[in-house]
Amino acid sequence: MEYNITLIPGDGIGPEVTSAAVKVIENSGVRINWEIVRMGAAVIEEFNTPIPAYVLESIKKNKVALKGPVTTPVGMGFKSVNVTLRQELNLYANIRPIKTFEGVTSRYEDVDLIIVRENSEDLYAGIEHMITEDIAESIKIISKKASDRIVEYAFKLAKEQNRSEVIAVHKANIMKLSDGLFLKCARNIAEKHKEIAFGDVIVDAMSMKLVMNPEKYDVLVMPNLYGDILSDMAAGLIGGLGLVPGANIGEEGAVFEPAHGSAPDIAGLNIANPTACILSGVMMLRYIGEAEAADKIEKAVEAVLKEGKYLTCDLGGTTGTQEFAEVVIEKMAK
Ligand code: NAI
């Protein structure tokens, strides 16, 4: 069987890490016909938009995409294409597993948690305006529908992966209506899943707890902005952004992409760590039902990291992006 999958190389380090991931996936035995589509600043002049219609059409048709990061201008310019893509395709759940890798130096051992981030609303709804020249307003949208849906997803994931606890992260002590609604929905949904323990923690306290004892946590579910911040923070607990994969899941499709951005500071140097992108590919293979190939790649990546001989510079080594992929491929063959 051959799968049709959309490939968005992205920009910055995107083309480097996606090409490394594609090489590894192609060596896993799964046959994929990659439909390559470009988006972001590079296509604006030609299409008058950073996200041309063909991008959405391709993903809607293929239902699955592997995506590299795409740069968003800060404080001006076009709306994030990443956020637009998630909203247009209704990819409501952003899943980021944060797991300790043997061989990677970090202050913690045995971290194995999953951040389940609501992906469609909150301050990311993009509703903001100037009230006067000196006052700006951003509107935070939290709905029952999206909150129920993401918490249900967190419990479903917890069951599928034999996890024992789901914690809802919020700031309902201050945002009593918006985060209050999220928390109320979370508590109601938890009632239906008594076999999984449930708790809730305020986001500032959660940040402290994660830094103190990250190994205690299992599945964390939260609104969009907290998920964005805590997943980067949690990446720091296990060795950095180069190691954290991600999935954006919706009812009609899914886009798999590393948690990191386009890293303009290291783009084009062949030094980015492709692990996060390769592991996003692993999540993608599991999603399409190719668990055996996924396991093979994941084991090879873990073995290479554990061995510690071939590490990229973020992990203290000198191995290049493409070379890392080749070492993983060699490991898969053994
Ligand atoms: P970033 O994640 O690109 O980089 C933060 C730091 O982590 C940098 O020092 C970078 O060198 C390092 N880093 C990231 N990925 C790495 C990797 N694979 N290997 C080694 N080091 C790595 O975050 P930043 O700088 O805040 O954002 C840059 C751009 O990326 C922005 O335009 C932002 O909007 C965009 N972005 C896009 C995302 C997406 O497409 N899903 C997600 C996050 C940010």
Short mmCIF file of C-alpha atoms and ligand atoms in Angstrom, two decimals:
data_model
loop_
_atom_site.label_atom_id
_atom_site.label_comp_id
_atom_site.label_asym_id
_atom_site.label_seq_id
_atom_site.Cartn_x
_atom_site.Cartn_y
_atom_site.Cartn_z
CA MET A 1 0.00 0.00 0.00
CA GLU A 2 1.18 3.50 -0.78
CA TYR A 3 0.02 6.47 1.30
CA ASN A 4 -0.51 9.99 -0.05
CA ILE A 5 0.79 12.41 2.54
CA THR A 6 1.24 16.17 2.36
CA LEU A 7 4.74 17.41 3.15
CA ILE A 8 5.25 21.02 4.20
CA PRO A 9 9.00 21.63 4.44
CA GLY A 10 8.45 25.04 6.13
CA ASP A 11 11.29 27.54 6.43
CA GLY A 12 14.31 28.21 8.66
CA ILE A 13 15.47 24.78 9.81
CA GLY A 14 12.20 23.26 8.50
CA PRO A 15 13.56 21.95 5.17
CA GLU A 16 16.59 20.46 6.95
CA VAL A 17 14.67 18.60 9.67
CA THR A 18 11.85 17.47 7.38
CA SER A 19 14.27 16.08 4.80
CA ALA A 20 16.04 14.15 7.58
CA ALA A 21 12.68 12.81 8.81
CA VAL A 22 11.54 11.86 5.30
CA LYS A 23 14.78 9.92 4.72
CA VAL A 24 14.28 7.97 7.94
CA ILE A 25 10.59 7.28 7.25
CA GLU A 26 11.38 6.11 3.72
CA ASN A 27 13.84 3.61 5.16
CA SER A 28 11.26 2.17 7.53
CA GLY A 29 9.60 0.22 4.75
CA VAL A 30 6.42 2.32 4.56
CA ARG A 31 5.69 3.57 1.05
CA ILE A 32 4.66 7.20 0.89
CA ASN A 33 3.91 9.45 -2.01
CA TRP A 34 4.82 12.89 -0.59
CA GLU A 35 2.84 15.80 -1.98
CA ILE A 36 5.16 18.73 -1.30
CA VAL A 37 3.48 22.10 -0.70
CA ARG A 38 5.07 25.39 0.31
CA MET A 39 3.70 28.11 2.53
CA GLY A 40 4.89 31.06 4.58
CA ALA A 41 6.74 34.29 3.74
CA ALA A 42 8.46 32.77 0.69
CA VAL A 43 5.20 32.33 -1.25
CA ILE A 44 3.53 35.67 -0.39
CA GLU A 45 4.77 37.52 -3.44
CA GLU A 46 3.57 34.84 -5.81
CA PHE A 47 0.20 34.03 -4.19
CA ASN A 48 -0.55 37.19 -2.22
CA THR A 49 -1.04 35.09 0.91
CA PRO A 50 1.31 33.05 3.10
CA ILE A 51 -1.13 30.14 3.01
CA PRO A 52 -2.29 29.50 -0.55
CA ALA A 53 -5.46 27.47 -1.11
CA TYR A 54 -3.48 24.49 -2.46
CA VAL A 55 -2.01 23.87 1.03
CA LEU A 56 -5.42 23.38 2.64
CA GLU A 57 -6.72 21.47 -0.39
CA SER A 58 -3.79 19.06 -0.25
CA ILE A 59 -4.22 18.33 3.48
CA LYS A 60 -8.00 18.03 3.15
CA LYS A 61 -7.50 15.51 0.36
CA ASN A 62 -4.71 13.47 1.96
CA LYS A 63 -5.96 13.84 5.57
CA VAL A 64 -2.40 13.60 6.89
CA ALA A 65 0.56 15.99 6.71
CA LEU A 66 4.10 16.17 8.01
CA LYS A 67 5.10 19.77 8.55
CA GLY A 68 8.26 21.70 9.30
CA PRO A 69 8.11 24.95 11.25
CA VAL A 70 7.06 28.15 9.51
CA THR A 71 8.25 31.61 10.62
CA THR A 72 5.68 34.16 11.82
CA PRO A 73 6.68 37.83 11.93
CA VAL A 74 6.61 39.23 15.48
CA GLY A 75 4.33 42.17 16.33
CA MET A 76 3.31 42.93 12.73
CA GLY A 77 2.78 41.32 9.32
CA PHE A 78 0.61 38.29 8.56
CA LYS A 79 -1.26 36.14 11.07
CA SER A 80 0.55 32.92 12.02
CA VAL A 81 0.10 30.39 9.23
CA ASN A 82 0.45 27.67 11.85
CA VAL A 83 -2.53 28.98 13.80
CA THR A 84 -4.51 29.55 10.57
CA LEU A 85 -3.84 25.99 9.43
CA ARG A 86 -4.98 24.53 12.75
CA GLN A 87 -8.14 26.66 12.70
CA GLU A 88 -9.00 26.09 9.02
CA LEU A 89 -8.63 22.33 9.36
CA ASN A 90 -10.22 22.20 12.81
CA LEU A 91 -7.18 20.47 14.27
CA TYR A 92 -8.42 20.93 17.80
CA ALA A 93 -5.95 18.82 19.79
CA ASN A 94 -2.24 19.52 19.99
CA ILE A 95 -0.37 16.60 21.55
CA ARG A 96 3.20 16.93 22.75
CA PRO A 97 4.86 14.00 24.51
CA ILE A 98 7.77 14.99 26.77
CA LYS A 99 9.95 12.04 27.63
CA THR A 100 13.41 11.56 29.11
CA PHE A 101 15.91 10.00 26.69
CA GLU A 102 18.65 7.86 28.12
CA GLY A 103 22.00 9.30 27.12
CA VAL A 104 20.72 12.89 26.95
CA THR A 105 22.05 14.98 29.81
CA SER A 106 19.33 16.74 31.73
CA ARG A 107 18.60 17.58 35.36
CA TYR A 108 15.77 15.05 35.54
CA GLU A 109 15.22 11.36 35.09
CA ASP A 110 12.04 9.48 34.26
CA VAL A 111 10.02 12.34 32.82
CA ASP A 112 7.20 10.89 30.76
CA LEU A 113 4.30 13.27 30.40
CA ILE A 114 1.99 14.39 27.62
CA ILE A 115 0.78 17.92 27.13
CA VAL A 116 -2.66 18.05 25.54
CA ARG A 117 -3.18 21.61 24.36
CA GLU A 118 -6.49 22.99 23.11
CA ASN A 119 -5.64 24.23 19.66
CA SER A 120 -8.57 26.22 18.32
CA GLU A 121 -9.44 29.09 20.63
CA ASP A 122 -8.31 30.99 23.76
CA LEU A 123 -6.23 34.10 22.96
CA TYR A 124 -5.22 32.39 19.70
CA ALA A 125 -8.64 33.14 18.24
CA GLY A 126 -6.79 36.24 17.02
CA ILE A 127 -9.50 38.72 18.00
CA GLU A 128 -7.66 41.87 18.99
CA HIS A 129 -7.93 45.54 18.30
CA MET A 130 -6.79 48.97 19.42
CA ILE A 131 -9.33 50.63 21.70
CA THR A 132 -7.44 53.92 21.54
CA GLU A 133 -4.01 54.65 20.13
CA ASP A 134 -2.50 53.58 23.46
CA ILE A 135 -4.72 50.71 24.54
CA ALA A 136 -4.90 47.30 22.87
CA GLU A 137 -7.40 44.57 23.63
CA SER A 138 -7.12 40.82 22.96
CA ILE A 139 -10.18 38.68 23.47
CA LYS A 140 -9.89 35.28 25.10
CA ILE A 141 -12.52 32.86 23.86
CA ILE A 142 -13.24 29.70 25.83
CA SER A 143 -16.23 27.59 24.82
CA LYS A 144 -17.91 24.57 26.38
CA LYS A 145 -17.72 22.73 23.06
CA ALA A 146 -13.95 23.10 22.66
CA SER A 147 -13.25 22.50 26.36
CA ASP A 148 -15.36 19.31 26.49
CA ARG A 149 -13.76 18.06 23.29
CA ILE A 150 -10.16 18.58 24.42
CA VAL A 151 -10.70 17.09 27.87
CA GLU A 152 -12.46 14.07 26.32
CA TYR A 153 -9.45 13.71 24.03
CA ALA A 154 -7.08 13.82 27.03
CA PHE A 155 -8.99 11.00 28.75
CA LYS A 156 -9.12 8.96 25.53
CA LEU A 157 -5.36 9.34 25.14
CA ALA A 158 -4.79 8.47 28.80
CA LYS A 159 -6.76 5.24 28.34
CA GLU A 160 -5.07 4.31 25.07
CA GLN A 161 -1.65 4.77 26.61
CA ASN A 162 -2.41 3.20 30.00
CA ARG A 163 -1.89 6.45 31.82
CA SER A 164 -3.24 6.87 35.34
CA GLU A 165 -3.95 10.57 35.78
CA VAL A 166 -5.24 13.62 33.91
CA ILE A 167 -4.64 17.10 35.33
CA ALA A 168 -6.45 20.17 34.02
CA VAL A 169 -4.26 23.29 34.06
CA HIS A 170 -6.00 26.68 34.29
CA LYS A 171 -6.13 30.12 35.89
CA ALA A 172 -9.73 29.99 37.04
CA ASN A 173 -8.93 31.86 40.26
CA ILE A 174 -8.44 35.01 38.17
CA MET A 175 -10.31 34.36 34.91
CA LYS A 176 -13.37 33.09 36.67
CA LEU A 177 -15.61 33.02 33.61
CA SER A 178 -13.33 31.83 30.80
CA ASP A 179 -10.94 29.50 32.66
CA GLY A 180 -13.77 28.87 35.11
CA LEU A 181 -15.79 27.40 32.23
CA PHE A 182 -12.82 25.29 31.09
CA LEU A 183 -12.42 23.90 34.60
CA LYS A 184 -16.13 23.21 35.00
CA CYS A 185 -16.15 21.29 31.70
CA ALA A 186 -13.02 19.36 32.74
CA ARG A 187 -14.61 18.35 36.05
CA ASN A 188 -17.80 17.21 34.31
CA ILE A 189 -15.95 15.14 31.73
CA ALA A 190 -13.76 13.61 34.46
CA GLU A 191 -16.93 12.29 36.13
CA LYS A 192 -17.41 10.01 33.11
CA HIS A 193 -13.91 8.54 33.42
CA LYS A 194 -13.65 7.54 37.05
CA GLU A 195 -11.05 4.86 36.31
CA ILE A 196 -8.51 7.62 35.57
CA ALA A 197 -7.52 9.93 38.42
CA PHE A 198 -8.29 13.61 37.84
CA GLY A 199 -7.01 16.80 39.39
CA ASP A 200 -6.59 20.45 38.56
CA VAL A 201 -3.70 22.83 39.15
CA ILE A 202 -3.39 26.58 38.57
CA VAL A 203 -0.93 27.28 35.76
CA ASP A 204 1.62 29.24 37.80
CA ALA A 205 1.77 26.53 40.46
CA MET A 206 1.95 23.90 37.69
CA SER A 207 5.03 25.62 36.26
CA MET A 208 6.76 25.39 39.64
CA LYS A 209 5.68 21.79 40.20
CA LEU A 210 6.93 20.77 36.77
CA VAL A 211 10.34 22.26 37.45
CA MET A 212 10.50 20.63 40.90
CA ASN A 213 9.14 17.12 40.15
CA PRO A 214 8.29 16.60 36.48
CA GLU A 215 8.40 12.81 36.84
CA LYS A 216 5.19 12.93 38.90
CA TYR A 217 3.02 14.04 35.98
CA ASP A 218 1.23 12.03 33.38
CA VAL A 219 -1.36 13.76 31.11
CA LEU A 220 -1.84 17.52 31.38
CA VAL A 221 -4.73 19.17 29.53
CA MET A 222 -5.02 22.92 29.15
CA PRO A 223 -6.19 25.87 27.06
CA ASN A 224 -4.10 27.02 24.10
CA LEU A 225 -1.76 29.65 25.56
CA TYR A 226 -0.77 27.70 28.67
CA GLY A 227 -0.11 24.69 26.43
CA ASP A 228 2.18 26.73 24.22
CA ILE A 229 4.21 28.03 27.14
CA LEU A 230 4.32 24.87 29.25
CA SER A 231 5.30 22.64 26.34
CA ASP A 232 8.40 24.74 25.59
CA MET A 233 9.18 24.82 29.29
CA ALA A 234 8.73 21.06 29.57
CA ALA A 235 11.01 20.59 26.55
CA GLY A 236 13.69 22.26 28.64
CA LEU A 237 13.25 19.56 31.29
CA ILE A 238 14.38 16.78 28.96
CA GLY A 239 17.14 18.41 26.91
CA GLY A 240 15.49 21.00 24.69
CA LEU A 241 13.14 21.68 21.83
CA GLY A 242 15.05 19.49 19.41
CA LEU A 243 13.57 16.44 21.16
CA VAL A 244 9.84 17.19 21.37
CA PRO A 245 7.52 16.00 18.60
CA GLY A 246 3.94 17.05 18.14
CA ALA A 247 0.63 16.21 16.51
CA ASN A 248 -2.32 18.44 15.64
CA ILE A 249 -5.35 16.19 15.50
CA GLY A 250 -8.82 16.93 14.17
CA GLU A 251 -11.86 14.93 13.24
CA GLU A 252 -10.97 14.87 9.56
CA GLY A 253 -7.22 14.82 9.55
CA ALA A 254 -3.96 15.47 11.31
CA VAL A 255 -0.80 17.51 10.87
CA PHE A 256 2.37 16.27 12.55
CA GLU A 257 5.10 18.77 13.36
CA PRO A 258 7.89 19.27 15.88
CA ALA A 259 7.13 21.53 18.86
CA HIS A 260 10.00 23.84 17.93
CA GLY A 261 9.94 26.82 15.61
CA SER A 262 12.03 27.70 12.56
CA ALA A 263 15.14 28.49 14.67
CA PRO A 264 16.48 31.25 12.38
CA ASP A 265 19.64 31.43 14.55
CA ILE A 266 20.81 28.03 13.26
CA ALA A 267 19.00 27.74 9.90
CA GLY A 268 20.96 26.52 6.89
CA LEU A 269 23.90 25.24 8.96
CA ASN A 270 22.94 21.53 9.02
CA ILE A 271 23.24 21.54 12.82
CA ALA A 272 19.56 21.41 13.91
CA ASN A 273 18.50 18.33 15.81
CA PRO A 274 16.02 16.42 13.59
CA THR A 275 14.86 14.15 16.46
CA ALA A 276 11.67 16.15 17.12
CA CYS A 277 10.72 15.99 13.45
CA ILE A 278 11.63 12.31 13.08
CA LEU A 279 9.52 11.51 16.17
CA SER A 280 6.65 13.59 14.75
CA GLY A 281 6.94 11.20 11.81
CA VAL A 282 6.73 8.30 14.28
CA MET A 283 3.49 9.76 15.68
CA MET A 284 2.25 10.10 12.10
CA LEU A 285 3.05 6.46 11.28
CA ARG A 286 1.14 5.30 14.38
CA TYR A 287 -1.80 7.50 13.32
CA ILE A 288 -1.97 5.87 9.89
CA GLY A 289 -1.70 2.40 11.43
CA GLU A 290 1.97 1.67 10.69
CA ALA A 291 2.89 0.88 14.29
CA GLU A 292 5.65 -1.57 13.41
CA ALA A 293 7.57 0.96 11.32
CA ALA A 294 6.96 3.59 14.00
CA ASP A 295 8.41 1.35 16.72
CA LYS A 296 11.41 0.54 14.56
CA ILE A 297 12.25 4.22 14.04
CA GLU A 298 11.60 5.17 17.66
CA LYS A 299 13.84 2.38 18.97
CA ALA A 300 16.62 3.39 16.57
CA VAL A 301 16.43 7.05 17.63
CA GLU A 302 16.50 6.04 21.30
CA ALA A 303 19.46 3.75 20.71
CA VAL A 304 21.44 6.45 18.89
CA LEU A 305 20.77 8.97 21.67
CA LYS A 306 21.64 6.42 24.36
CA GLU A 307 24.92 5.53 22.67
CA GLY A 308 25.83 9.23 22.75
CA LYS A 309 28.40 8.94 19.94
CA TYR A 310 26.42 10.85 17.35
CA LEU A 311 24.66 13.82 18.89
CA THR A 312 23.74 17.18 17.40
CA CYS A 313 25.22 20.33 18.92
CA ASP A 314 22.17 21.18 21.08
CA LEU A 315 22.97 17.94 22.94
CA GLY A 316 26.69 18.61 23.16
CA GLY A 317 27.79 16.73 20.01
CA THR A 318 29.03 17.66 16.55
CA THR A 319 26.88 15.44 14.31
CA GLY A 320 25.04 17.25 11.52
CA THR A 321 21.30 17.07 10.86
CA GLN A 322 21.55 14.80 7.82
CA GLU A 323 24.29 12.65 9.37
CA PHE A 324 22.10 12.06 12.41
CA ALA A 325 19.35 10.77 10.10
CA GLU A 326 21.84 8.46 8.40
CA VAL A 327 23.01 7.05 11.74
CA VAL A 328 19.37 6.37 12.68
CA ILE A 329 18.85 4.60 9.35
CA GLU A 330 21.96 2.44 9.95
CA LYS A 331 20.66 1.60 13.41
CA MET A 332 17.27 0.59 11.95
CA ALA A 333 19.02 -1.80 9.60
CA LYS A 334 20.75 -3.65 12.47
P1 NAI B 1 12.39 28.24 18.07
O1 NAI B 1 11.75 27.01 18.59
O2 NAI B 1 12.53 28.35 16.61
O3 NAI B 1 13.86 28.36 18.72
C1 NAI B 1 14.09 28.51 20.12
C2 NAI B 1 15.53 28.05 20.43
O4 NAI B 1 15.60 26.63 20.32
C3 NAI B 1 16.55 28.62 19.45
O5 NAI B 1 17.75 28.91 20.15
C4 NAI B 1 16.78 27.49 18.47
O6 NAI B 1 18.07 27.47 17.89
C5 NAI B 1 16.58 26.25 19.36
N1 NAI B 1 16.04 25.13 18.58
C6 NAI B 1 14.77 24.99 18.11
N2 NAI B 1 14.65 23.87 17.43
C7 NAI B 1 15.85 23.26 17.45
C8 NAI B 1 16.35 22.05 16.89
N3 NAI B 1 15.57 21.21 16.19
N4 NAI B 1 17.65 21.74 17.11
C9 NAI B 1 18.43 22.55 17.83
N5 NAI B 1 18.03 23.70 18.38
C10 NAI B 1 16.75 24.05 18.19
O7 NAI B 1 11.60 29.47 18.68
P2 NAI B 1 11.62 31.01 18.27
O8 NAI B 1 13.02 31.45 17.99
O9 NAI B 1 10.84 31.67 19.32
O10 NAI B 1 10.75 31.09 16.94
C11 NAI B 1 11.30 31.22 15.63
C12 NAI B 1 10.17 31.29 14.63
O11 NAI B 1 9.48 30.04 14.59
C13 NAI B 1 9.11 32.35 14.94
O12 NAI B 1 8.79 33.00 13.72
C14 NAI B 1 7.93 31.56 15.44
O13 NAI B 1 6.71 32.19 15.17
C15 NAI B 1 8.07 30.27 14.63
N6 NAI B 1 7.43 29.11 15.26
C16 NAI B 1 6.79 28.27 14.42
C17 NAI B 1 6.21 27.12 14.93
C18 NAI B 1 5.54 26.20 13.96
O14 NAI B 1 5.71 26.33 12.76
N7 NAI B 1 4.75 25.26 14.44
C19 NAI B 1 6.23 26.81 16.36
C20 NAI B 1 6.97 27.75 17.14
C21 NAI B 1 7.53 28.88 16.61
#
